[in-house]
CSV table of N, CA and C in Angstrom, one decimal:
chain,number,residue,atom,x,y,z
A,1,UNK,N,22.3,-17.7,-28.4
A,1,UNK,CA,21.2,-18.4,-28.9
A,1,UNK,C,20.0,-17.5,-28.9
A,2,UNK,N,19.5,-17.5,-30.0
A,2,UNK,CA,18.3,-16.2,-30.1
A,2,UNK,C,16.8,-17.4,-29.8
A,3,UNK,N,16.2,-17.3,-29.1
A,3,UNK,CA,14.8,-17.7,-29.1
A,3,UNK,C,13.4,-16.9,-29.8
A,4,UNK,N,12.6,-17.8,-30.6
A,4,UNK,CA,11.4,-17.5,-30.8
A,4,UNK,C,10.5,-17.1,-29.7
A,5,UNK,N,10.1,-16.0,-29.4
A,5,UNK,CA,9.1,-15.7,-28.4
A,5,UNK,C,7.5,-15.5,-29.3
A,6,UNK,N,6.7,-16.2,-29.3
A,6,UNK,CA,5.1,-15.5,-29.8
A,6,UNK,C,4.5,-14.5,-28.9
A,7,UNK,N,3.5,-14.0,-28.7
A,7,UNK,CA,2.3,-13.2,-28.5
A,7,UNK,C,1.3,-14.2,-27.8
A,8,UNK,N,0.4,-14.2,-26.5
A,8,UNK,CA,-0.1,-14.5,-26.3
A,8,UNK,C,-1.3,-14.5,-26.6
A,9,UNK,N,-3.0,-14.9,-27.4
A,9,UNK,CA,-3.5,-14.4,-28.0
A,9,UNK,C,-4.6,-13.4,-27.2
A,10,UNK,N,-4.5,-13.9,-25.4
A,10,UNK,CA,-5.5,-13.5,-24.5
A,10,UNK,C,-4.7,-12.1,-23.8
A,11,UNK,N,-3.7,-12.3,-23.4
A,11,UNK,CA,-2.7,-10.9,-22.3
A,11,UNK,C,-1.9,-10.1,-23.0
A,12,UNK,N,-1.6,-10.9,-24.1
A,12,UNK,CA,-0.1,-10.0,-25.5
A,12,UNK,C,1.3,-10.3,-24.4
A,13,UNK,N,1.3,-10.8,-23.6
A,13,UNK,CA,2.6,-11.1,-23.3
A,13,UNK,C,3.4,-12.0,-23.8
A,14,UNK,N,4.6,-12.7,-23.8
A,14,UNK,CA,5.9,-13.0,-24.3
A,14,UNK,C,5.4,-14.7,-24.2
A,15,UNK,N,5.7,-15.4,-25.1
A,15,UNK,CA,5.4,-16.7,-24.8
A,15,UNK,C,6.6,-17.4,-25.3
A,16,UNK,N,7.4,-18.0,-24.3
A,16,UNK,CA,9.0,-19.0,-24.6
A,16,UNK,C,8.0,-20.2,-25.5
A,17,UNK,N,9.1,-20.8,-26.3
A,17,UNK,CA,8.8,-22.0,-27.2
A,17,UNK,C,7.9,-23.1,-26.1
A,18,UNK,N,8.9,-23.6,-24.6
A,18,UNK,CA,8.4,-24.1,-24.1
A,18,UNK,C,7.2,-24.1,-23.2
A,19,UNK,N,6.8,-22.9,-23.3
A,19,UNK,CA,6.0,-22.8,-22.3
A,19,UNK,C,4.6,-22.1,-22.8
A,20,UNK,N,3.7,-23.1,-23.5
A,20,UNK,CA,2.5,-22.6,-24.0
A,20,UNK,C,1.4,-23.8,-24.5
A,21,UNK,N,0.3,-23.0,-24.3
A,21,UNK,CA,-1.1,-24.2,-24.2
A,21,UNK,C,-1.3,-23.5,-25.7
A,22,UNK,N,-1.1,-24.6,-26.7
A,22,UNK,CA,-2.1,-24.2,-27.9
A,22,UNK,C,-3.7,-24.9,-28.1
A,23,UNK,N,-4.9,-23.8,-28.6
A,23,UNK,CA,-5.9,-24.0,-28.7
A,23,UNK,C,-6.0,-24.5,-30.3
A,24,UNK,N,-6.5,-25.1,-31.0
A,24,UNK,CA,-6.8,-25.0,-32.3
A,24,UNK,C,-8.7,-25.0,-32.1
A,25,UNK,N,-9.1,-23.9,-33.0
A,25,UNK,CA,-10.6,-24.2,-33.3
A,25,UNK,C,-11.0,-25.2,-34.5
A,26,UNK,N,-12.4,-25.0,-34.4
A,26,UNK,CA,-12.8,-26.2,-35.7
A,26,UNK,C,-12.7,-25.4,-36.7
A,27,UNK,N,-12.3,-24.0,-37.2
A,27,UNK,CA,-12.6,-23.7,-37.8
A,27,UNK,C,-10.3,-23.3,-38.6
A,28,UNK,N,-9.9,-24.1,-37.7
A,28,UNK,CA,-8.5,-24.2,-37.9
A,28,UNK,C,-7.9,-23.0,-37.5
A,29,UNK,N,-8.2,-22.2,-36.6
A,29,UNK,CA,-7.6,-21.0,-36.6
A,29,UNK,C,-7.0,-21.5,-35.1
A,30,UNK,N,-5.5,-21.0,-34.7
A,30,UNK,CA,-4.3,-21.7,-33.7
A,30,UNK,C,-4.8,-20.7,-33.0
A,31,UNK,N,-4.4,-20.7,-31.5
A,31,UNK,CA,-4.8,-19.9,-30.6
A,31,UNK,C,-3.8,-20.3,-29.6
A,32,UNK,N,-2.6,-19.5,-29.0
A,32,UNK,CA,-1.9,-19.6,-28.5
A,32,UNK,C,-1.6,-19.1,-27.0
A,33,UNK,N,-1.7,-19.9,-25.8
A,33,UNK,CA,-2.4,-19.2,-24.3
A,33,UNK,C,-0.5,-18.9,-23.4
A,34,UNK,N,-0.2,-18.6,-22.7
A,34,UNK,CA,0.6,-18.3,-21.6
A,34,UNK,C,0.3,-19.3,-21.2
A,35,UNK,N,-0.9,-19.1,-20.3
A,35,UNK,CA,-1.6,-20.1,-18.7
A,35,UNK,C,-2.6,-20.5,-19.4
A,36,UNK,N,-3.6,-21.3,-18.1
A,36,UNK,CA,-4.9,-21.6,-18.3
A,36,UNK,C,-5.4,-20.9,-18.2
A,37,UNK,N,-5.4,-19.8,-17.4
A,37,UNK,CA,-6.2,-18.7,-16.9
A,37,UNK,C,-6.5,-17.5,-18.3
A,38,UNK,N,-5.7,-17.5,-18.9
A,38,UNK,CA,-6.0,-17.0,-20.2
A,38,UNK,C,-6.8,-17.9,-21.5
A,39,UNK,N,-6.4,-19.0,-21.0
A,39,UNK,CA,-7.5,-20.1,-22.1
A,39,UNK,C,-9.0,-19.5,-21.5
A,40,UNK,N,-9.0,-19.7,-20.3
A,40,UNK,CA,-10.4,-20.0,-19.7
A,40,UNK,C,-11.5,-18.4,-20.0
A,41,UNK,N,-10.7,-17.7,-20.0
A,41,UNK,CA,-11.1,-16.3,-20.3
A,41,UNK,C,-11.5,-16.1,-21.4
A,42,UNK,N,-10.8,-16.7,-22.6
A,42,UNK,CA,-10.8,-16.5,-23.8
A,42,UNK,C,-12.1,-17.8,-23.9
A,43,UNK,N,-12.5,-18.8,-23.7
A,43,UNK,CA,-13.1,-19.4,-23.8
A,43,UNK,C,-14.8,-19.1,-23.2
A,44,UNK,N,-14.4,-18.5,-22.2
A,44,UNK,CA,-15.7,-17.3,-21.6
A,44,UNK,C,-15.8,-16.0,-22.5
A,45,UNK,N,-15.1,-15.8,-23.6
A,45,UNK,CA,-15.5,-14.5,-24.3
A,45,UNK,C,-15.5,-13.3,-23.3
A,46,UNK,N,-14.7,-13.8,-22.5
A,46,UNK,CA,-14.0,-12.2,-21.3
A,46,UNK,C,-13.3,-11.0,-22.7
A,47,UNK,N,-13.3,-9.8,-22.0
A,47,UNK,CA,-12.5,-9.1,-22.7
A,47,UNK,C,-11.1,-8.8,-21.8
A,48,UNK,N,-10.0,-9.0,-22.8
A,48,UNK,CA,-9.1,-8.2,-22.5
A,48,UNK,C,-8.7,-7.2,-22.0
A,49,UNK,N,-9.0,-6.1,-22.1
A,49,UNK,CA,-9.5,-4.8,-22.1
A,49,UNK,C,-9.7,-4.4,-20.8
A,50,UNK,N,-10.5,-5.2,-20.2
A,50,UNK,CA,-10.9,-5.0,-19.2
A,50,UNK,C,-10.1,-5.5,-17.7
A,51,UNK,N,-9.3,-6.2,-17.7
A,51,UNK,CA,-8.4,-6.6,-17.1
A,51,UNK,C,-7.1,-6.1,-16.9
A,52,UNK,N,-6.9,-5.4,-15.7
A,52,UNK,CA,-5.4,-4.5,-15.8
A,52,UNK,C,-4.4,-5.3,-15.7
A,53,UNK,N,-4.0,-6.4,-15.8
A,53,UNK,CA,-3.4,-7.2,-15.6
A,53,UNK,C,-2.8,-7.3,-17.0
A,54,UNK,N,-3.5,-7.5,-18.2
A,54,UNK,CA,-2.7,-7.7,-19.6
A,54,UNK,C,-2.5,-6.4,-20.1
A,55,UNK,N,-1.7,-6.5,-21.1
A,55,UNK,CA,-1.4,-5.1,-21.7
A,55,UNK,C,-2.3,-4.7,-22.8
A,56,UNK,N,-3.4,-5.3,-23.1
A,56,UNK,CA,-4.8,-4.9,-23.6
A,56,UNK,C,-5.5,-3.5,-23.1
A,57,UNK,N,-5.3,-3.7,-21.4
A,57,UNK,CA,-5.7,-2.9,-21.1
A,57,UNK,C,-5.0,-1.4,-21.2
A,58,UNK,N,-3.7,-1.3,-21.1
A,58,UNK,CA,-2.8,-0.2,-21.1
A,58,UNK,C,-2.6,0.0,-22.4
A,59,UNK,N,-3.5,-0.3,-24.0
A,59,UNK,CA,-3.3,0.6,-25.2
A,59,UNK,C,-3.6,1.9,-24.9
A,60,UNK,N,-4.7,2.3,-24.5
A,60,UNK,CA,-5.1,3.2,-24.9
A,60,UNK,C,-4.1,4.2,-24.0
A,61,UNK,N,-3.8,4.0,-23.1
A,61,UNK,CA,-2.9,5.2,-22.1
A,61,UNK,C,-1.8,5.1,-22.3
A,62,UNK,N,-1.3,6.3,-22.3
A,62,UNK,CA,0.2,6.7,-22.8
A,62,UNK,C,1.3,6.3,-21.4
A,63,UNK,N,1.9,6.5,-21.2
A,63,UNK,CA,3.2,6.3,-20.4
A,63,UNK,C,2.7,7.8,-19.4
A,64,UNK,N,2.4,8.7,-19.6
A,64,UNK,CA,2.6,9.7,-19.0
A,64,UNK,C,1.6,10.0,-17.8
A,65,UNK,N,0.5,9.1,-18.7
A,65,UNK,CA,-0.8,8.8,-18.0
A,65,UNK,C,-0.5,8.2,-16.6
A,66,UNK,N,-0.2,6.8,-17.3
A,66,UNK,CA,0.3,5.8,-16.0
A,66,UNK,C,1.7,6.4,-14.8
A,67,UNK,N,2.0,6.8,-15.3
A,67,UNK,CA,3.2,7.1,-14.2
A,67,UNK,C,2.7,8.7,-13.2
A,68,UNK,N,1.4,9.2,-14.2
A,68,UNK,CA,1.0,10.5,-12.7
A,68,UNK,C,-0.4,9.3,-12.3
A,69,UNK,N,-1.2,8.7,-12.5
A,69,UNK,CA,-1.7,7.7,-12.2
A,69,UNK,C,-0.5,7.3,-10.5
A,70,UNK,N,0.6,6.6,-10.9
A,70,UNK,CA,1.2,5.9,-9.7
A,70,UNK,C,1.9,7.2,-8.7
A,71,UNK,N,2.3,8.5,-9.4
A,71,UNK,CA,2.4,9.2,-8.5
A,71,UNK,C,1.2,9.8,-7.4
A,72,UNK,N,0.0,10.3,-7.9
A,72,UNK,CA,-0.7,10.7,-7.4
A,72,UNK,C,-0.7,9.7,-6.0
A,73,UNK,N,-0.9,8.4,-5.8
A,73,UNK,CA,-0.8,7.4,-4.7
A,73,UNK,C,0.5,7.6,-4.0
A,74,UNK,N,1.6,8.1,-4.1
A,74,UNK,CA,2.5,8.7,-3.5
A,74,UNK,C,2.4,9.4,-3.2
A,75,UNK,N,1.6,10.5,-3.2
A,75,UNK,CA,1.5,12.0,-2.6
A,75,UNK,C,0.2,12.0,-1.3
A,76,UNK,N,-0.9,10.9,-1.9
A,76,UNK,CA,-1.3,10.8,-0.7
A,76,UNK,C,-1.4,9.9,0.7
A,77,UNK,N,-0.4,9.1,0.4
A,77,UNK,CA,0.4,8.5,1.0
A,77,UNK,C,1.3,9.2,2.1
A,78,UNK,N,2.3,10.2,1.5
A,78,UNK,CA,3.0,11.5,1.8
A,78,UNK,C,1.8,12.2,3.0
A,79,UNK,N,1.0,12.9,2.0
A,79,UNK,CA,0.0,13.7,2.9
A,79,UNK,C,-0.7,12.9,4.1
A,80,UNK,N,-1.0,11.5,4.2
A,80,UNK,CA,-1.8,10.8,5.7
A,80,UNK,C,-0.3,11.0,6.5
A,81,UNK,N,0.6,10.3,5.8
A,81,UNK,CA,1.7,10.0,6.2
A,81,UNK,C,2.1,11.4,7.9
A,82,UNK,N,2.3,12.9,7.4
A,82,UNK,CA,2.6,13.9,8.1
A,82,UNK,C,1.2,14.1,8.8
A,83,UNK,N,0.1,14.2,8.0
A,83,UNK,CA,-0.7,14.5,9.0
A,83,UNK,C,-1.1,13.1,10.4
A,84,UNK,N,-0.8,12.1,10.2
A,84,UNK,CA,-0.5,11.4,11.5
A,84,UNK,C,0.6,11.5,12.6
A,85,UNK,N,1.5,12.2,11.6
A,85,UNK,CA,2.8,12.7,12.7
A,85,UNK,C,2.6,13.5,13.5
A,86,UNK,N,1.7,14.8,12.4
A,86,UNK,CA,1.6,16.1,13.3
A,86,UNK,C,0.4,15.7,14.6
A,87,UNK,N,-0.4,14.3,14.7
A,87,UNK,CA,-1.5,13.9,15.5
A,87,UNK,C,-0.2,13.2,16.8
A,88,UNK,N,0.4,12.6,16.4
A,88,UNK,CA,1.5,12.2,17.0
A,88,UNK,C,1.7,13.2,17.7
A,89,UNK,N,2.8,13.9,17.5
A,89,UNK,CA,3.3,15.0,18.1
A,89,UNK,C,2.7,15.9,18.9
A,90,UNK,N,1.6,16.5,18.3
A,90,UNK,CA,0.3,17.2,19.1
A,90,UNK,C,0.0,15.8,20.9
A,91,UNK,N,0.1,14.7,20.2
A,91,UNK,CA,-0.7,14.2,21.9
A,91,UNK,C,1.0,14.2,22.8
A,92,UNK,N,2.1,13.5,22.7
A,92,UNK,CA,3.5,13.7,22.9
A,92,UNK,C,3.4,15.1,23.7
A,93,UNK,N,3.2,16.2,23.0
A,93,UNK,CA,3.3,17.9,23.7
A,93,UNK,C,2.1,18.0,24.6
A,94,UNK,N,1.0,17.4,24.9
A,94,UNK,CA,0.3,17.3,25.7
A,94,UNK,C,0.2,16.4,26.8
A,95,UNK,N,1.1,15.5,26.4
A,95,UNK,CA,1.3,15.1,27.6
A,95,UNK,C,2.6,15.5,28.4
A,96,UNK,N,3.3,15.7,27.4
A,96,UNK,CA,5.3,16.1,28.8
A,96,UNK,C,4.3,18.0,29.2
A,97,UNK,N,3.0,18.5,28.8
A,97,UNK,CA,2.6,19.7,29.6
A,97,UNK,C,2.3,19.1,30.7
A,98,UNK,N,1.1,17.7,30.9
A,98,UNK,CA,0.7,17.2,32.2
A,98,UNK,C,1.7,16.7,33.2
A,99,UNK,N,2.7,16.4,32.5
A,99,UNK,CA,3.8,15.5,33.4
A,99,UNK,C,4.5,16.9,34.4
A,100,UNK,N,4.9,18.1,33.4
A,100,UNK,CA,5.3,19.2,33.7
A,100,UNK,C,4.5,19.8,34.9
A,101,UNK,N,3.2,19.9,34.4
A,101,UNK,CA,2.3,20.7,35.4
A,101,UNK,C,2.0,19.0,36.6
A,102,UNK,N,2.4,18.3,36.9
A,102,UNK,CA,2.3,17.6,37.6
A,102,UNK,C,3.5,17.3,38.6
A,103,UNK,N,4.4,17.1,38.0
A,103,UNK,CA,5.5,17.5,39.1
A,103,UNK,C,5.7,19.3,39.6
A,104,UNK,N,5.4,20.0,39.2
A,104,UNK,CA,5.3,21.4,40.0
A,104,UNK,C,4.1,21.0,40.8
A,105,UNK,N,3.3,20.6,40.3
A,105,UNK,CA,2.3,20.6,42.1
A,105,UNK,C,2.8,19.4,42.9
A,106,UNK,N,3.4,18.3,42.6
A,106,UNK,CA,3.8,17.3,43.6
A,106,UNK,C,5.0,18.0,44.3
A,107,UNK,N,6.0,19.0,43.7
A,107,UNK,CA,7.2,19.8,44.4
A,107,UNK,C,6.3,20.6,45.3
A,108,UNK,N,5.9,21.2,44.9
A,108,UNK,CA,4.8,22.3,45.6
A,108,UNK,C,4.3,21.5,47.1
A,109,UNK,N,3.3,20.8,46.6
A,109,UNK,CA,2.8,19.6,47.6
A,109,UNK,C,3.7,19.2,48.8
A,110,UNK,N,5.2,18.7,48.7
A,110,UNK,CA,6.0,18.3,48.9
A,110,UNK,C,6.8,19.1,49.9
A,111,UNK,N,6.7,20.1,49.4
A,111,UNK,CA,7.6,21.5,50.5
A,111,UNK,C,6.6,21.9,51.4
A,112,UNK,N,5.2,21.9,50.8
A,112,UNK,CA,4.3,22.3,52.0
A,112,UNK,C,4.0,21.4,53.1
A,113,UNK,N,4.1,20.1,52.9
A,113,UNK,CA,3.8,18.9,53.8
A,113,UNK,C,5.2,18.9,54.7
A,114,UNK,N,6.4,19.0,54.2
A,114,UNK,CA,7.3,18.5,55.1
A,114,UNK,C,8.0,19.9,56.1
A,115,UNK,N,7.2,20.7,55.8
A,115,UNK,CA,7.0,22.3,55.9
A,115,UNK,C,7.1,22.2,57.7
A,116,UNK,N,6.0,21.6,58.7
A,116,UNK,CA,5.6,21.5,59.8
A,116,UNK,C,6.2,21.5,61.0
A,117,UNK,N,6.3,21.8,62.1
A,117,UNK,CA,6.8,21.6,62.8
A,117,UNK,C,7.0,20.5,64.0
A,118,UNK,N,6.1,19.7,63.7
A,118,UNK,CA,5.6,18.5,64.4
A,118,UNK,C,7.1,17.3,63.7
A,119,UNK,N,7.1,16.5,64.6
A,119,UNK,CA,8.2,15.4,64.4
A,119,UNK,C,7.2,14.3,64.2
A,120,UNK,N,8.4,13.3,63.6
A,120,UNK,CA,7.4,12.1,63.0
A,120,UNK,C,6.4,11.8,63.9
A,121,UNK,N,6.9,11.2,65.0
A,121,UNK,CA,6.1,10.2,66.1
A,121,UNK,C,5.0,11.7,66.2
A,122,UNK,N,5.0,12.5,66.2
A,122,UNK,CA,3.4,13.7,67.1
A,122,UNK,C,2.5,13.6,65.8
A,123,UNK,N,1.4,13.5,66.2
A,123,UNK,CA,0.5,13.9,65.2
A,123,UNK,C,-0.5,14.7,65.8
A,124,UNK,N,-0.4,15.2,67.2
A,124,UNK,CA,-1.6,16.6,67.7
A,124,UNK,C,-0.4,18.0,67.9
């Protein structure tokens, strides 16, 4: 079964048989909407154009445009992405140094204290 699809006259997207608000003006000219939200726009003399949402707006740019457009947001995504790791990792190595230098002086500590010659019970 092949369906009729129109044009919407506000976004240029696909409009099914059943699913559309028609406008007529006084001046007889048919105006055919998606949603409300494109009547209402069209009835405010919004532009098209202006809204990335319809495909008004993506005439003028090619395919090649839009897709380094969506890369570029991948790359710096990429680039926060590592440089918070390498911040990560930088505090991680600064602290197993403290833990490190902290158990050699508690061993340290440790051998010198039990070092003594005194037994528990003396303390002079």
């Amino acid at each position: 079964m092949v369906l009729k699809t129109k044009l919407c006259c506000f976004s240029s997207s696909k409009i099914y048989p059943w699913k559309n608000i028609k406008f007529i003006r006084l001046d007889s000219q048919v105006f055919l909407f998606i949603n409300s939200k494109c009547k209402q726009y069209v009835h405010k003399k919004l532009k098209a154009s202006k809204h990335t949402w319809t495909t008004m707006s993506i005439v003028g740019a090619t395919l090649e445009v839009i897709q380094k457009k969506r890369t570029k947001s991948l790359e710096v995504r990429n680039a926060a992405r590592k440089a918070s790791l390498c911040e990560i990792m930088e505090r991680i190595k600064k602290m197993m140094k403290r833990r490190i230098r902290r158990q050699r002086f508690m061993s340290s500590y440790n051998k010198n204290r039990g070092s003594s010659n005194m037994s528990k019970g003396e303390y002079f």
